[in-house]
Amino acid sequence: MHYFNFKKNNLYCEDMKVEDLAKQYGTPLFIYSSRTILEHFLKLEQAFKEINPLICYSVKANSNLSFLKLLTSQGSGLDIVSGGELYRAKKVKCPGNRIVYASVGKTDIEIEEALKYGILMFNVESVPELKRINTIAKRLNKQAAVALRVNPDVAPKTHKYITTGKKENKFGIDMDTVKDIFQKSKKYSNLNLIGIHIHIGSQIIESKPFVEAIQKIKILIEDFKKQGVGLEYLNIGGGLGITYDNETPQTAIEFADKVLPLLKQISLKVILEPGRFIAGNAGILVSKVTYIKDTPQKNFVIVDAAMNDFARPSLYSAYHKIVAIKNNKKKRKDGKKADIVGAICESGDFLGKDRELDVKEKDYIAVFGAGAYGFSMSSNYNSRPRAAEILVKDKKIFLIRKRETYHDLIKEEIII
Ligand code: LLP
């Protein structure tokens, strides 16, 4: 579900004509729909209202400050993975007690900053990290709240780069070690072990692997209860898939129907960490056609966005729907398909392969599903300034990140 629709052959974001936005702000351009973002958040909140979970939006999916502000002012917490993301959380004044912090490689300074800000808890991924947090908390004379990220060893059907809950992945701690840590919890004098965290992967379109993982965790938590270990939180991570092509992922309600019975039995305060579910379909990337290059072997639509702006197709062979923002239904007269490619000097630089698009030079195209892991994964490769970002909200348009300039590209560099 999203608010990017065609009206009389023109693509709109909510009530705004995308062509007008592209002309006004230039391309490549990320356009976000605040109504879509908020409705996704509310859908999850509604689906789980019986247990009133803390929903911590996963900042990495789209970390623009206005995006974060929109969600935190709606009551969302934030799931962060770096000092930079903590800095962003502070900038939007997200209360510390709504921030959870994962990552396999938290540095001393990152741990210290998070402790000082008073985050709700660290999601800890290894024994050395646990020791490090304990030492730093002791030095600061603080108690650090910790959830152990358990690796439940389940296999969601998704791309191997975004599978995180298998035992060969670098994430989380195996069950036996988790039990051992709780048995020896006294030695961590400055830690409060208050929760269990899981996150099994991303773009998971069925509920089964989630259920499987929660079932495994339930047994662990029941064991702990018998031993008198008092836990407060169960964080079931993010990972809910969305529709990019013709997938039919579980809806928030279907997901809740499957996992709520288990969560109610476990009876701990629940945390969710959705990223893509909230942001993914709330954004498009608009780009302008530079050239049409037809060759004897293949046809190319060369556009002004590239893999530096949007890495998912190149990195994960991810499919994203691409449309002409005007007269989208028209097909090339010769019936040929084309690859939609950028200007970067790599054959892996493409946004889509074998697409039927009837476009000509200077036409605009839109890449759908670009709200999550789009701008946040963009780079300056080939010395390309990063795109501008705009947010449509309450019938108004807000520039939420200016297009970078050539000066931005070199401003931190030093000629010796
Ligand atoms: N929690 C943790 C601990 C995570 O590692 C992630 C994502 C999330 C929550 C949010 O997951 P989501 O709800 O968005 O699936 N760049 C990849 C996705 C990487 C996901 C990394 N972790 C992509 O473009 O598909």
PDB file of N, CA and C in Angstrom, residues 169-213:
ATOM      1  N   ASN A 169      25.947 -17.090  10.346  1.00  0.00           N
ATOM      2  CA  ASN A 169      25.998 -15.631  10.205  1.00  0.00           C
ATOM      3  C   ASN A 169      26.736 -15.001  11.388  1.00  0.00           C
ATOM      4  N   LYS A 170      27.228 -13.786  11.175  1.00  0.00           N
ATOM      5  CA  LYS A 170      28.052 -13.152  12.218  1.00  0.00           C
ATOM      6  C   LYS A 170      27.219 -12.607  13.387  1.00  0.00           C
ATOM      7  N   PHE A 171      25.903 -12.691  13.273  1.00  0.00           N
ATOM      8  CA  PHE A 171      25.036 -12.011  14.235  1.00  0.00           C
ATOM      9  C   PHE A 171      24.640 -12.897  15.420  1.00  0.00           C
ATOM     10  N   GLY A 172      24.478 -12.271  16.569  1.00  0.00           N
ATOM     11  CA  GLY A 172      23.854 -12.936  17.708  1.00  0.00           C
ATOM     12  C   GLY A 172      24.726 -13.975  18.387  1.00  0.00           C
ATOM     13  N   ILE A 173      24.154 -14.551  19.440  1.00  0.00           N
ATOM     14  CA  ILE A 173      24.874 -15.502  20.295  1.00  0.00           C
ATOM     15  C   ILE A 173      24.083 -16.808  20.291  1.00  0.00           C
ATOM     16  N   ASP A 174      24.784 -17.933  20.229  1.00  0.00           N
ATOM     17  CA  ASP A 174      24.066 -19.215  20.204  1.00  0.00           C
ATOM     18  C   ASP A 174      23.403 -19.488  21.564  1.00  0.00           C
ATOM     19  N   MET A 175      22.397 -20.342  21.546  1.00  0.00           N
ATOM     20  CA  MET A 175      21.559 -20.583  22.734  1.00  0.00           C
ATOM     21  C   MET A 175      22.372 -21.038  23.948  1.00  0.00           C
ATOM     22  N   ASP A 176      23.319 -21.954  23.738  1.00  0.00           N
ATOM     23  CA  ASP A 176      24.073 -22.487  24.883  1.00  0.00           C
ATOM     24  C   ASP A 176      24.887 -21.395  25.555  1.00  0.00           C
ATOM     25  N   THR A 177      25.504 -20.567  24.712  1.00  0.00           N
ATOM     26  CA  THR A 177      26.299 -19.476  25.289  1.00  0.00           C
ATOM     27  C   THR A 177      25.378 -18.501  26.035  1.00  0.00           C
ATOM     28  N   VAL A 178      24.195 -18.278  25.495  1.00  0.00           N
ATOM     29  CA  VAL A 178      23.248 -17.376  26.173  1.00  0.00           C
ATOM     30  C   VAL A 178      22.925 -17.923  27.572  1.00  0.00           C
ATOM     31  N   LYS A 179      22.673 -19.223  27.645  1.00  0.00           N
ATOM     32  CA  LYS A 179      22.359 -19.830  28.959  1.00  0.00           C
ATOM     33  C   LYS A 179      23.530 -19.650  29.913  1.00  0.00           C
ATOM     34  N   ASP A 180      24.729 -19.876  29.380  1.00  0.00           N
ATOM     35  CA  ASP A 180      25.943 -19.751  30.177  1.00  0.00           C
ATOM     36  C   ASP A 180      26.101 -18.319  30.724  1.00  0.00           C
ATOM     37  N   ILE A 181      25.826 -17.351  29.852  1.00  0.00           N
ATOM     38  CA  ILE A 181      25.956 -15.940  30.272  1.00  0.00           C
ATOM     39  C   ILE A 181      25.018 -15.668  31.449  1.00  0.00           C
ATOM     40  N   PHE A 182      23.780 -16.147  31.358  1.00  0.00           N
ATOM     41  CA  PHE A 182      22.825 -15.887  32.449  1.00  0.00           C
ATOM     42  C   PHE A 182      23.281 -16.570  33.739  1.00  0.00           C
ATOM     43  N   GLN A 183      23.851 -17.785  33.599  1.00  0.00           N
ATOM     44  CA  GLN A 183      24.333 -18.465  34.808  1.00  0.00           C
ATOM     45  C   GLN A 183      25.440 -17.677  35.501  1.00  0.00           C
ATOM     46  N   LYS A 184      26.248 -17.018  34.670  1.00  0.00           N
ATOM     47  CA  LYS A 184      27.390 -16.268  35.230  1.00  0.00           C
ATOM     48  C   LYS A 184      27.091 -14.776  35.317  1.00  0.00           C
ATOM     49  N   SER A 185      25.817 -14.436  35.342  1.00  0.00           N
ATOM     50  CA  SER A 185      25.462 -13.013  35.230  1.00  0.00           C
ATOM     51  C   SER A 185      26.040 -12.164  36.363  1.00  0.00           C
ATOM     52  N   LYS A 186      26.298 -12.808  37.502  1.00  0.00           N
ATOM     53  CA  LYS A 186      26.807 -12.029  38.657  1.00  0.00           C
ATOM     54  C   LYS A 186      28.134 -11.353  38.353  1.00  0.00           C
ATOM     55  N   LYS A 187      28.904 -11.980  37.450  1.00  0.00           N
ATOM     56  CA  LYS A 187      30.212 -11.375  37.192  1.00  0.00           C
ATOM     57  C   LYS A 187      30.112 -10.076  36.382  1.00  0.00           C
ATOM     58  N   TYR A 188      28.936  -9.831  35.827  1.00  0.00           N
ATOM     59  CA  TYR A 188      28.748  -8.564  35.112  1.00  0.00           C
ATOM     60  C   TYR A 188      28.047  -7.584  36.051  1.00  0.00           C
ATOM     61  N   SER A 189      28.838  -7.029  36.979  1.00  0.00           N
ATOM     62  CA  SER A 189      28.225  -6.254  38.063  1.00  0.00           C
ATOM     63  C   SER A 189      27.482  -5.008  37.571  1.00  0.00           C
ATOM     64  N   ASN A 190      27.908  -4.468  36.417  1.00  0.00           N
ATOM     65  CA  ASN A 190      27.274  -3.229  35.955  1.00  0.00           C
ATOM     66  C   ASN A 190      26.318  -3.429  34.775  1.00  0.00           C
ATOM     67  N   LEU A 191      25.870  -4.669  34.616  1.00  0.00           N
ATOM     68  CA  LEU A 191      24.884  -4.934  33.570  1.00  0.00           C
ATOM     69  C   LEU A 191      23.583  -5.411  34.179  1.00  0.00           C
ATOM     70  N   ASN A 192      22.490  -4.984  33.605  1.00  0.00           N
ATOM     71  CA  ASN A 192      21.190  -5.591  33.920  1.00  0.00           C
ATOM     72  C   ASN A 192      20.751  -6.363  32.693  1.00  0.00           C
ATOM     73  N   LEU A 193      20.747  -7.682  32.809  1.00  0.00           N
ATOM     74  CA  LEU A 193      20.345  -8.505  31.657  1.00  0.00           C
ATOM     75  C   LEU A 193      18.824  -8.596  31.653  1.00  0.00           C
ATOM     76  N   ILE A 194      18.207  -7.748  30.832  1.00  0.00           N
ATOM     77  CA  ILE A 194      16.748  -7.629  30.958  1.00  0.00           C
ATOM     78  C   ILE A 194      15.970  -8.183  29.775  1.00  0.00           C
ATOM     79  N   GLY A 195      16.683  -8.611  28.723  1.00  0.00           N
ATOM     80  CA  GLY A 195      15.887  -9.025  27.565  1.00  0.00           C
ATOM     81  C   GLY A 195      16.570  -9.990  26.628  1.00  0.00           C
ATOM     82  N   ILE A 196      15.755 -10.471  25.695  1.00  0.00           N
ATOM     83  CA  ILE A 196      16.235 -11.322  24.605  1.00  0.00           C
ATOM     84  C   ILE A 196      15.839 -10.636  23.309  1.00  0.00           C
ATOM     85  N   HIS A 197      16.775 -10.659  22.366  1.00  0.00           N
ATOM     86  CA  HIS A 197      16.550 -10.011  21.069  1.00  0.00           C
ATOM     87  C   HIS A 197      16.785 -11.032  19.965  1.00  0.00           C
ATOM     88  N   ILE A 198      15.933 -11.001  18.934  1.00  0.00           N
ATOM     89  CA  ILE A 198      16.211 -11.778  17.727  1.00  0.00           C
ATOM     90  C   ILE A 198      15.952 -10.888  16.515  1.00  0.00           C
ATOM     91  N   HIS A 199      16.678 -11.133  15.461  1.00  0.00           N
ATOM     92  CA  HIS A 199      16.378 -10.498  14.165  1.00  0.00           C
ATOM     93  C   HIS A 199      16.916 -11.472  13.133  1.00  0.00           C
ATOM     94  N   ILE A 200      16.018 -12.121  12.390  1.00  0.00           N
ATOM     95  CA  ILE A 200      16.453 -13.271  11.588  1.00  0.00           C
ATOM     96  C   ILE A 200      16.762 -12.920  10.130  1.00  0.00           C
ATOM     97  N   GLY A 201      16.475 -11.709   9.729  1.00  0.00           N
ATOM     98  CA  GLY A 201      16.765 -11.335   8.346  1.00  0.00           C
ATOM     99  C   GLY A 201      15.809 -10.266   7.875  1.00  0.00           C
ATOM    100  N   SER A 202      15.876  -9.980   6.590  1.00  0.00           N
ATOM    101  CA  SER A 202      15.109  -8.861   6.057  1.00  0.00           C
ATOM    102  C   SER A 202      14.363  -9.296   4.792  1.00  0.00           C
ATOM    103  N   GLN A 203      13.299  -8.560   4.452  1.00  0.00           N
ATOM    104  CA  GLN A 203      12.452  -8.883   3.286  1.00  0.00           C
ATOM    105  C   GLN A 203      11.958 -10.338   3.389  1.00  0.00           C
ATOM    106  N   ILE A 204      11.385 -10.656   4.550  1.00  0.00           N
ATOM    107  CA  ILE A 204      10.823 -11.994   4.776  1.00  0.00           C
ATOM    108  C   ILE A 204       9.318 -11.870   4.531  1.00  0.00           C
ATOM    109  N   ILE A 205       8.808 -12.661   3.583  1.00  0.00           N
ATOM    110  CA  ILE A 205       7.422 -12.415   3.181  1.00  0.00           C
ATOM    111  C   ILE A 205       6.415 -13.359   3.822  1.00  0.00           C
ATOM    112  N   GLU A 206       6.891 -14.349   4.540  1.00  0.00           N
ATOM    113  CA  GLU A 206       5.934 -15.234   5.233  1.00  0.00           C
ATOM    114  C   GLU A 206       6.228 -15.250   6.733  1.00  0.00           C
ATOM    115  N   SER A 207       5.211 -15.581   7.515  1.00  0.00           N
ATOM    116  CA  SER A 207       5.360 -15.498   8.969  1.00  0.00           C
ATOM    117  C   SER A 207       6.066 -16.714   9.570  1.00  0.00           C
ATOM    118  N   LYS A 208       6.122 -17.812   8.780  1.00  0.00           N
ATOM    119  CA  LYS A 208       6.617 -19.073   9.337  1.00  0.00           C
ATOM    120  C   LYS A 208       7.994 -18.972  10.041  1.00  0.00           C
ATOM    121  N   PRO A 209       9.003 -18.398   9.367  1.00  0.00           N
ATOM    122  CA  PRO A 209      10.306 -18.331  10.055  1.00  0.00           C
ATOM    123  C   PRO A 209      10.270 -17.503  11.340  1.00  0.00           C
ATOM    124  N   PHE A 210       9.429 -16.465  11.356  1.00  0.00           N
ATOM    125  CA  PHE A 210       9.301 -15.664  12.590  1.00  0.00           C
ATOM    126  C   PHE A 210       8.733 -16.550  13.708  1.00  0.00           C
ATOM    127  N   VAL A 211       7.688 -17.296  13.344  1.00  0.00           N
ATOM    128  CA  VAL A 211       7.038 -18.156  14.339  1.00  0.00           C
ATOM    129  C   VAL A 211       8.033 -19.192  14.866  1.00  0.00           C
ATOM    130  N   GLU A 212       8.766 -19.765  13.916  1.00  0.00           N
ATOM    131  CA  GLU A 212       9.768 -20.778  14.289  1.00  0.00           C
ATOM    132  C   GLU A 212      10.801 -20.201  15.269  1.00  0.00           C
ATOM    133  N   ALA A 213      11.272 -19.005  14.953  1.00  0.00           N
ATOM    134  CA  ALA A 213      12.291 -18.380  15.809  1.00  0.00           C
ATOM    135  C   ALA A 213      11.699 -18.062  17.187  1.00  0.00           C
TER     136      ALA A 213
END
